[in-house]
Amino acid sequence: MNNRGMRISARADYAVRAALELAAAGSEASLKAEAIAAAQGIPHKFLEGILGDLRRGGLVVSRRGGQGGYRLARAAESIAIADVIRVADGPLVSVRGVRPPELSYCGPAESLLPLWIAVRANVRKVLGEVTLAHVAAAKLPDEILSLAEDPEAWTNP
Amino acid sequence: MNNRGMRISARADYAVRAALELAAAGSEASLKAEAIAAAQGIPHKFLEGILGDLRRGGLVVSRRGGQGGYRLARAAESIAIADVIRVADGPLVSVRGVRPPELSYCGPAESLLPLWIAVRANVRKVLGEVTLAHVAAAKLPDEILSLAEDPEAWTNP
DNA sequence: ACTTTCCCTAGTAATCCGATAGGAAAACTA
DNA sequence: TAGTTTTCCTATCGGATTACTAGGGAAAGT
């Protein structure tokens, strides 16, 4: 037995947290990488690389020099958590490295493909609907809250 | 940018396919590892290790020698896909290696915890409900089918 | 100029992934 | 009892990935 499962990597987690810090700062103010790193307890050189990805992905804009730093490229209401994860870490869900639609199964495993598709659809339902603004304001949509409030969702196995 | 995201490993995929092959064979007949490997195109020595995990996890029973092989330990209707993945690959969903309930966030990231919980709950809704019997018979529950039939679920990003 | 801050390339230690090899132990066959 | 079959165990492997670190160059501001 291994200890992986479907994992959200440190990269993805850090990327979302950094983006949340930017969302909370508002779209005028810009934050320096070092400040974000300190606020969220992220290794700052590692974070710099992640912020570079967010910039190349068009989610963030940067300025260097004295009053430089990073800020969101668009409104926090228009950036889904899924957008951040995809830009920092690649496709949301993959099976054996490839995305579900490219898979092919045979025999009794044939219905596995629609199953993985359903998993991905359900992940998207959460991460594609919830925006940085939602999380930063601690106001998750009702659908999501009702998922998270179910006590059974917090039990471990 | 990386190329991971939330991945279902080869181990997990292989484990489910092997279990499906056993489910399709019925609870009387037992299949040899080599036969399963050939049917599903899985490296047989790799599969042997996975079948060992399924046995230690109590999902499968084995017999050695002449008419030996593997068969399911319980009815295929009572084994969820999530059970197979957990036994072969560890916790269904984890963030940075730890399971959501053990995380703690601060500042604007505080609502990230309920968000990951919601993701996990939605993954469980699919993988915890669907059984080996469902997939092997190609008869997914209606809830799942309606997720998988949405054309938008098949589009890539 | 000079400082600040982003930006880029490279490196690294540890871990994991997917796979392979060889044989010991058990069960069946005859 | 001898011999075959199949599971079971341990050990190893190259290569990729993860999570970081180091060092410096390029731009922007003062």
GROMACS .gro file of C-alpha atoms (C1' of nucleotides) in nm:
model
  374
    1MET     CA    1   0.000   0.000   0.000
    2ASN     CA    2   0.107   0.346  -0.083
    3ASN     CA    3   0.015   0.682   0.061
    4ARG     CA    4  -0.098   0.901  -0.223
    5GLY     CA    5  -0.448   0.895  -0.360
    6MET     CA    6  -0.566   1.211  -0.531
    7ARG     CA    7  -0.332   1.471  -0.396
    8ILE     CA    8  -0.342   1.846  -0.412
    9SER     CA    9   0.027   1.937  -0.428
   10ALA     CA   10   0.208   2.192  -0.217
   11ARG     CA   11   0.244   2.399  -0.533
   12ALA     CA   12  -0.131   2.414  -0.589
   13ASP     CA   13  -0.202   2.486  -0.224
   14TYR     CA   14   0.060   2.762  -0.211
   15ALA     CA   15  -0.061   2.912  -0.538
   16VAL     CA   16  -0.419   2.937  -0.413
   17ARG     CA   17  -0.312   3.084  -0.081
   18ALA     CA   18  -0.094   3.343  -0.251
   19ALA     CA   19  -0.378   3.437  -0.484
   20LEU     CA   20  -0.610   3.468  -0.184
   21GLU     CA   21  -0.367   3.702  -0.016
   22LEU     CA   22  -0.371   3.916  -0.330
   23ALA     CA   23  -0.749   3.904  -0.347
   24ALA     CA   24  -0.773   4.020   0.013
   25ALA     CA   25  -0.536   4.309  -0.058
   26GLY     CA   26  -0.772   4.449  -0.323
   27SER     CA   27  -0.699   4.524  -0.685
   28GLU     CA   28  -0.522   4.856  -0.623
   29ALA     CA   29  -0.256   4.757  -0.372
   30SER     CA   30   0.025   4.530  -0.476
   31LEU     CA   31   0.200   4.286  -0.245
   32LYS     CA   32   0.565   4.181  -0.253
   33ALA     CA   33   0.649   3.815  -0.278
   34GLU     CA   34   0.829   3.834   0.053
   35ALA     CA   35   0.520   3.972   0.228
   36ILE     CA   36   0.297   3.698   0.090
   37ALA     CA   37   0.551   3.435   0.188
   38ALA     CA   38   0.565   3.567   0.543
   39ALA     CA   39   0.188   3.599   0.576
   40GLN     CA   40   0.123   3.243   0.463
   41GLY     CA   41   0.438   3.071   0.581
   42ILE     CA   42   0.556   2.975   0.235
   43PRO     CA   43   0.929   2.950   0.144
   44HIS     CA   44   0.976   3.275  -0.042
   45LYS     CA   45   1.207   3.156  -0.318
   46PHE     CA   46   0.970   2.872  -0.390
   47LEU     CA   47   0.680   3.113  -0.395
   48GLU     CA   48   0.858   3.338  -0.645
   49GLY     CA   49   0.853   3.056  -0.896
   50ILE     CA   50   0.484   2.997  -0.839
   51LEU     CA   51   0.404   3.366  -0.877
   52GLY     CA   52   0.592   3.353  -1.208
   53ASP     CA   53   0.355   3.079  -1.323
   54LEU     CA   54   0.054   3.282  -1.219
   55ARG     CA   55   0.190   3.578  -1.415
   56ARG     CA   56   0.260   3.370  -1.727
   57GLY     CA   57  -0.089   3.227  -1.692
   58GLY     CA   58  -0.234   3.576  -1.698
   59LEU     CA   59  -0.385   3.568  -1.351
   60VAL     CA   60  -0.146   3.815  -1.194
   61VAL     CA   61   0.047   4.121  -1.301
   62SER     CA   62   0.377   4.230  -1.155
   63ARG     CA   63   0.591   4.536  -1.124
   64ARG     CA   64   0.954   4.553  -1.020
   65GLY     CA   65   1.147   4.807  -0.826
   66GLY     CA   66   1.077   5.022  -0.526
   67GLN     CA   67   0.696   5.009  -0.497
   68GLY     CA   68   0.670   4.689  -0.698
   69GLY     CA   69   0.495   4.365  -0.622
   70TYR     CA   70   0.210   4.154  -0.749
   71ARG     CA   71  -0.161   4.211  -0.791
   72LEU     CA   72  -0.447   4.022  -0.953
   73ALA     CA   73  -0.489   4.077  -1.325
   74ARG     CA   74  -0.870   4.061  -1.305
   75ALA     CA   75  -1.140   4.091  -1.043
   76ALA     CA   76  -1.123   3.828  -0.770
   77GLU     CA   77  -1.486   3.744  -0.850
   78SER     CA   78  -1.385   3.625  -1.197
   79ILE     CA   79  -1.103   3.391  -1.094
   80ALA     CA   80  -1.204   3.040  -0.995
   81ILE     CA   81  -0.988   2.828  -0.769
   82ALA     CA   82  -0.966   2.582  -1.057
   83ASP     CA   83  -0.804   2.852  -1.273
   84VAL     CA   84  -0.530   2.900  -1.019
   85ILE     CA   85  -0.463   2.529  -0.979
   86ARG     CA   86  -0.454   2.466  -1.352
   87VAL     CA   87  -0.209   2.748  -1.413
   88ALA     CA   88   0.021   2.645  -1.130
   89ASP     CA   89  -0.008   2.270  -1.146
   90GLY     CA   90  -0.163   2.154  -1.474
   91PRO     CA   91  -0.491   1.975  -1.545
   92LEU     CA   92  -0.727   1.943  -1.250
   93VAL     CA   93  -0.777   1.568  -1.271
   94SER     CA   94  -0.577   1.309  -1.460
   95VAL     CA   95  -0.564   0.933  -1.468
   96ARG     CA   96  -0.216   0.783  -1.503
   97GLY     CA   97  -0.090   1.114  -1.634
   98VAL     CA   98  -0.343   1.159  -1.913
   99ARG     CA   99  -0.673   1.341  -1.906
  100PRO     CA  100  -0.984   1.121  -1.892
  101PRO     CA  101  -1.107   1.174  -2.251
  102GLU     CA  102  -0.785   1.021  -2.391
  103LEU     CA  103  -0.830   0.691  -2.205
  104SER     CA  104  -0.961   0.364  -2.339
  105TYR     CA  105  -1.072   0.060  -2.145
  106CYS     CA  106  -1.189  -0.284  -2.245
  107GLY     CA  107  -1.395  -0.567  -2.104
  108PRO     CA  108  -1.563  -0.514  -1.766
  109ALA     CA  109  -1.366  -0.192  -1.723
  110GLU     CA  110  -1.540  -0.016  -2.009
  111SER     CA  111  -1.759   0.195  -1.784
  112LEU     CA  112  -1.456   0.325  -1.603
  113LEU     CA  113  -1.418   0.609  -1.848
  114PRO     CA  114  -1.759   0.769  -1.774
  115LEU     CA  115  -1.683   0.716  -1.407
  116TRP     CA  116  -1.361   0.918  -1.418
  117ILE     CA  117  -1.545   1.179  -1.619
  118ALA     CA  118  -1.806   1.197  -1.344
  119VAL     CA  119  -1.534   1.239  -1.083
  120ARG     CA  120  -1.381   1.522  -1.276
  121ALA     CA  121  -1.719   1.686  -1.329
  122ASN     CA  122  -1.784   1.677  -0.957
  123VAL     CA  123  -1.445   1.825  -0.875
  124ARG     CA  124  -1.512   2.100  -1.125
  125LYS     CA  125  -1.847   2.166  -0.965
  126VAL     CA  126  -1.661   2.277  -0.656
  127LEU     CA  127  -1.335   2.425  -0.777
  128GLY     CA  128  -1.481   2.576  -1.093
  129GLU     CA  129  -1.765   2.755  -0.916
  130VAL     CA  130  -1.585   2.892  -0.614
  131THR     CA  131  -1.384   3.208  -0.677
  132LEU     CA  132  -1.102   3.380  -0.495
  133ALA     CA  133  -1.354   3.639  -0.380
  134HIS     CA  134  -1.571   3.372  -0.221
  135VAL     CA  135  -1.290   3.221  -0.019
  136ALA     CA  136  -1.116   3.545   0.073
  137ALA     CA  137  -1.443   3.682   0.209
  138ALA     CA  138  -1.516   3.350   0.385
  139LYS     CA  139  -1.851   3.338   0.205
  140LEU     CA  140  -1.868   3.013   0.015
  141PRO     CA  141  -2.173   2.956  -0.209
  142ASP     CA  142  -2.459   2.773  -0.038
  143GLU     CA  143  -2.420   2.458  -0.248
  144ILE     CA  144  -2.060   2.426  -0.136
  145LEU     CA  145  -2.134   2.511   0.224
  146SER     CA  146  -2.396   2.242   0.246
  147LEU     CA  147  -2.137   1.992   0.121
  148ALA     CA  148  -1.882   2.107   0.376
  149GLU     CA  149  -2.126   2.128   0.666
  150ASP     CA  150  -2.226   1.765   0.652
  151PRO     CA  151  -2.050   1.616   0.956
  152GLU     CA  152  -1.987   1.300   0.762
  153ALA     CA  153  -1.768   1.493   0.520
  154TRP     CA  154  -1.522   1.549   0.804
  155THR     CA  155  -1.481   1.185   0.904
  156ASN     CA  156  -1.166   1.025   0.788
  157PRO     CA  157  -1.211   0.698   0.608
  158MET     CA  158   0.400   2.516  -1.467
  159ASN     CA  159   0.390   2.152  -1.389
  160ASN     CA  160   0.179   1.870  -1.527
  161ARG     CA  161   0.013   1.699  -1.237
  162GLY     CA  162  -0.303   1.823  -1.076
  163MET     CA  163  -0.512   1.566  -0.893
  164ARG     CA  164  -0.394   1.238  -1.035
  165ILE     CA  165  -0.534   0.890  -1.016
  166SER     CA  166  -0.220   0.677  -1.017
  167ALA     CA  167  -0.152   0.375  -1.233
  168ARG     CA  168  -0.169   0.168  -0.916
  169ALA     CA  169  -0.523   0.282  -0.842
  170ASP     CA  170  -0.636   0.242  -1.202
  171TYR     CA  171  -0.486  -0.108  -1.223
  172ALA     CA  172  -0.633  -0.207  -0.889
  173VAL     CA  173  -0.984  -0.108  -0.994
  174ARG     CA  174  -0.953  -0.281  -1.330
  175ALA     CA  175  -0.830  -0.601  -1.167
  176ALA     CA  176  -1.115  -0.591  -0.917
  177LEU     CA  177  -1.359  -0.538  -1.203
  178GLU     CA  178  -1.223  -0.842  -1.379
  179LEU     CA  179  -1.283  -1.043  -1.062
  180ALA     CA  180  -1.633  -0.900  -1.026
  181ALA     CA  181  -1.715  -1.000  -1.382
  182ALA     CA  182  -1.590  -1.353  -1.321
  183GLY     CA  183  -1.844  -1.404  -1.043
  184SER     CA  184  -1.781  -1.502  -0.683
  185GLU     CA  185  -1.734  -1.874  -0.749
  186ALA     CA  186  -1.464  -1.873  -1.014
  187SER     CA  187  -1.116  -1.756  -0.927
  188LEU     CA  188  -0.882  -1.587  -1.171
  189LYS     CA  189  -0.505  -1.616  -1.185
  190ALA     CA  190  -0.298  -1.302  -1.172
  191GLU     CA  191  -0.153  -1.381  -1.513
  192ALA     CA  192  -0.502  -1.402  -1.668
  193ILE     CA  193  -0.607  -1.068  -1.523
  194ALA     CA  194  -0.282  -0.911  -1.638
  195ALA     CA  195  -0.335  -1.038  -1.991
  196ALA     CA  196  -0.702  -0.935  -2.003
  197GLN     CA  197  -0.632  -0.579  -1.892
  198GLY     CA  198  -0.283  -0.527  -2.030
  199ILE     CA  199  -0.120  -0.478  -1.691
  200PRO     CA  200   0.243  -0.583  -1.621
  201HIS     CA  201   0.185  -0.906  -1.431
  202LYS     CA  202   0.457  -0.875  -1.172
  203PHE     CA  203   0.338  -0.527  -1.091
  204LEU     CA  204  -0.017  -0.654  -1.066
  205GLU     CA  205   0.089  -0.927  -0.823
  206GLY     CA  206   0.194  -0.661  -0.576
  207ILE     CA  207  -0.135  -0.479  -0.615
  208LEU     CA  208  -0.336  -0.798  -0.565
  209GLY     CA  209  -0.137  -0.852  -0.247
  210ASP     CA  210  -0.257  -0.513  -0.123
  211LEU     CA  211  -0.616  -0.600  -0.207
  212ARG     CA  212  -0.580  -0.923  -0.014
  213ARG     CA  213  -0.424  -0.757   0.291
  214GLY     CA  214  -0.705  -0.500   0.269
  215GLY     CA  215  -0.961  -0.777   0.290
  216LEU     CA  216  -1.118  -0.716  -0.049
  217VAL     CA  217  -0.989  -1.028  -0.215
  218VAL     CA  218  -0.909  -1.382  -0.112
  219SER     CA  219  -0.646  -1.596  -0.275
  220ARG     CA  220  -0.550  -1.959  -0.310
  221ARG     CA  221  -0.222  -2.097  -0.433
  222GLY     CA  222  -0.141  -2.402  -0.635
  223GLY     CA  223  -0.304  -2.581  -0.921
  224GLN     CA  224  -0.658  -2.441  -0.926
  225GLY     CA  225  -0.558  -2.132  -0.734
  226GLY     CA  226  -0.613  -1.766  -0.810
  227TYR     CA  227  -0.799  -1.467  -0.671
  228ARG     CA  228  -1.164  -1.395  -0.610
  229LEU     CA  229  -1.357  -1.118  -0.436
  230ALA     CA  230  -1.394  -1.157  -0.061
  231ARG     CA  231  -1.746  -1.009  -0.062
  232ALA     CA  232  -2.023  -0.943  -0.309
  233ALA     CA  233  -1.933  -0.702  -0.586
  234GLU     CA  234  -2.239  -0.497  -0.489
  235SER     CA  235  -2.084  -0.422  -0.151
  236ILE     CA  236  -1.744  -0.299  -0.271
  237ALA     CA  237  -1.721   0.065  -0.370
  238ILE     CA  238  -1.457   0.191  -0.611
  239ALA     CA  239  -1.337   0.411  -0.326
  240ASP     CA  240  -1.266   0.101  -0.116
  241VAL     CA  241  -1.041  -0.039  -0.384
  242ILE     CA  242  -0.852   0.287  -0.432
  243ARG     CA  243  -0.800   0.339  -0.061
  244VAL     CA  244  -0.665  -0.009  -0.009
  245ALA     CA  245  -0.429   0.009  -0.306
  246ASP     CA  246  -0.327   0.372  -0.296
  247GLY     CA  247  -0.412   0.532   0.038
  248PRO     CA  248  -0.653   0.812   0.125
  249LEU     CA  249  -0.881   0.927  -0.157
  250VAL     CA  250  -0.794   1.295  -0.138
  251SER     CA  251  -0.504   1.463   0.036
  252VAL     CA  252  -0.359   1.811   0.042
  253ARG     CA  253   0.021   1.825   0.055
  254GLY     CA  254   0.027   1.470   0.181
  255VAL     CA  255  -0.209   1.514   0.475
  256ARG     CA  256  -0.581   1.459   0.488
  257PRO     CA  257  -0.797   1.773   0.490
  258PRO     CA  258  -0.911   1.760   0.855
  259GLU     CA  259  -0.549   1.791   0.977
  260LEU     CA  260  -0.486   2.118   0.791
  261SER     CA  261  -0.489   2.467   0.931
  262TYR     CA  262  -0.498   2.793   0.743
  263CYS     CA  263  -0.484   3.153   0.846
  264GLY     CA  264  -0.584   3.492   0.717
  265PRO     CA  265  -0.779   3.507   0.390
  266ALA     CA  266  -0.708   3.136   0.336
  267GLU     CA  267  -0.915   3.028   0.631
  268SER     CA  268  -1.208   2.910   0.419
  269LEU     CA  269  -0.978   2.686   0.223
  270LEU     CA  270  -1.028   2.405   0.468
  271PRO     CA  271  -1.406   2.374   0.414
  272LEU     CA  272  -1.337   2.402   0.044
  273TRP     CA  273  -1.105   2.100   0.038
  274ILE     CA  274  -1.359   1.917   0.252
  275ALA     CA  275  -1.624   1.995  -0.008
  276VAL     CA  276  -1.399   1.865  -0.285
  277ARG     CA  277  -1.343   1.544  -0.098
  278ALA     CA  278  -1.713   1.507  -0.024
  279ASN     CA  279  -1.792   1.543  -0.393
  280VAL     CA  280  -1.531   1.287  -0.492
  281ARG     CA  281  -1.675   1.049  -0.235
  282LYS     CA  282  -2.021   1.107  -0.377
  283VAL     CA  283  -1.903   0.941  -0.695
  284LEU     CA  284  -1.644   0.687  -0.588
  285GLY     CA  285  -1.815   0.596  -0.263
  286GLU     CA  286  -2.152   0.525  -0.423
  287VAL     CA  287  -2.048   0.338  -0.732
  288THR     CA  288  -1.968  -0.029  -0.675
  289LEU     CA  289  -1.771  -0.287  -0.868
  290ALA     CA  290  -2.104  -0.442  -0.966
  291HIS     CA  291  -2.224  -0.116  -1.119
  292VAL     CA  292  -1.918  -0.070  -1.336
  293ALA     CA  293  -1.873  -0.435  -1.432
  294ALA     CA  294  -2.234  -0.448  -1.549
  295ALA     CA  295  -2.198  -0.112  -1.726
  296LYS     CA  296  -2.498   0.016  -1.529
  297LEU     CA  297  -2.389   0.326  -1.343
  298PRO     CA  298  -2.643   0.485  -1.106
  299ASP     CA  299  -2.855   0.756  -1.264
  300GLU     CA  300  -2.698   1.037  -1.060
  301ILE     CA  301  -2.356   0.942  -1.190
  302LEU     CA  302  -2.474   0.891  -1.545
  303SER     CA  303  -2.627   1.235  -1.556
  304LEU     CA  304  -2.291   1.379  -1.447
  305ALA     CA  305  -2.106   1.185  -1.713
  306GLU     CA  306  -2.356   1.251  -1.989
  307ASP     CA  307  -2.324   1.627  -1.973
  308PRO     CA  308  -2.125   1.709  -2.289
  309GLU     CA  309  -1.946   1.983  -2.100
  310ALA     CA  310  -1.793   1.723  -1.871
  311TRP     CA  311  -1.599   1.588  -2.169
  312THR     CA  312  -1.442   1.917  -2.278
  313ASN     CA  313  -1.086   1.958  -2.175
  314PRO     CA  314  -1.019   2.280  -1.989
  315DA     C1'  315   2.373   5.597  -0.887
  316DC     C1'  316   2.153   5.302  -0.589
  317DT     C1'  317   1.825   5.041  -0.386
  318DT     C1'  318   1.440   4.758  -0.437
  319DT     C1'  319   1.202   4.400  -0.632
  320DC     C1'  320   1.100   4.090  -0.980
  321DC     C1'  321   1.293   3.738  -1.291
  322DC     C1'  322   1.563   3.356  -1.469
  323DT     C1'  323   1.859   2.946  -1.470
  324DA     C1'  324   2.049   2.587  -1.233
  325DG     C1'  325   2.103   2.264  -0.888
  326DT     C1'  326   1.981   1.919  -0.519
  327DA     C1'  327   1.843   1.583  -0.179
  328DA     C1'  328   1.484   1.304  -0.092
  329DT     C1'  329   1.111   1.065  -0.233
  330DC     C1'  330   0.808   0.815  -0.525
  331DC     C1'  331   0.644   0.570  -0.946
  332DG     C1'  332   0.611   0.213  -1.231
  333DA     C1'  333   0.820  -0.188  -1.320
  334DT     C1'  334   1.131  -0.613  -1.284
  335DA     C1'  335   1.384  -1.036  -1.079
  336DG     C1'  336   1.438  -1.440  -0.823
  337DG     C1'  337   1.302  -1.747  -0.538
  338DA     C1'  338   1.043  -1.947  -0.104
  339DA     C1'  339   0.608  -2.126   0.056
  340DA     C1'  340   0.188  -2.335  -0.010
  341DA     C1'  341  -0.160  -2.607  -0.246
  342DC     C1'  342  -0.303  -2.916  -0.579
  343DT     C1'  343  -0.210  -3.337  -0.906
  344DA     C1'  344  -0.087  -3.781  -0.970
  345DT     C1'  345   0.600  -3.872  -0.239
  346DA     C1'  346   0.752  -3.614  -0.644
  347DG     C1'  347   0.640  -3.255  -0.936
  348DT     C1'  348   0.376  -2.874  -1.101
  349DT     C1'  349   0.137  -2.461  -1.036
  350DT     C1'  350   0.045  -2.047  -0.840
  351DT     C1'  351   0.068  -1.718  -0.483
  352DC     C1'  352   0.379  -1.462  -0.183
  353DC     C1'  353   0.789  -1.211  -0.029
  354DT     C1'  354   1.192  -0.922  -0.061
  355DA     C1'  355   1.488  -0.652  -0.308
  356DT     C1'  356   1.618  -0.371  -0.667
  357DC     C1'  357   1.599  -0.032  -1.053
  358DG     C1'  358   1.612   0.401  -1.354
  359DG     C1'  359   1.393   0.783  -1.406
  360DA     C1'  360   1.079   1.126  -1.288
  361DT     C1'  361   0.883   1.441  -0.956
  362DT     C1'  362   0.862   1.728  -0.531
  363DA     C1'  363   0.972   2.075  -0.260
  364DC     C1'  364   1.321   2.363  -0.205
  365DT     C1'  365   1.774   2.657  -0.230
  366DA     C1'  366   2.145   2.958  -0.452
  367DG     C1'  367   2.302   3.320  -0.713
  368DG     C1'  368   2.279   3.660  -1.003
  369DG     C1'  369   2.075   3.962  -1.390
  370DA     C1'  370   1.713   4.294  -1.551
  371DA     C1'  371   1.398   4.636  -1.477
  372DA     C1'  372   1.168   5.001  -1.225
  373DG     C1'  373   1.149   5.351  -0.888
  374DT     C1'  374   1.390   5.739  -0.570
   0.00000   0.00000   0.00000
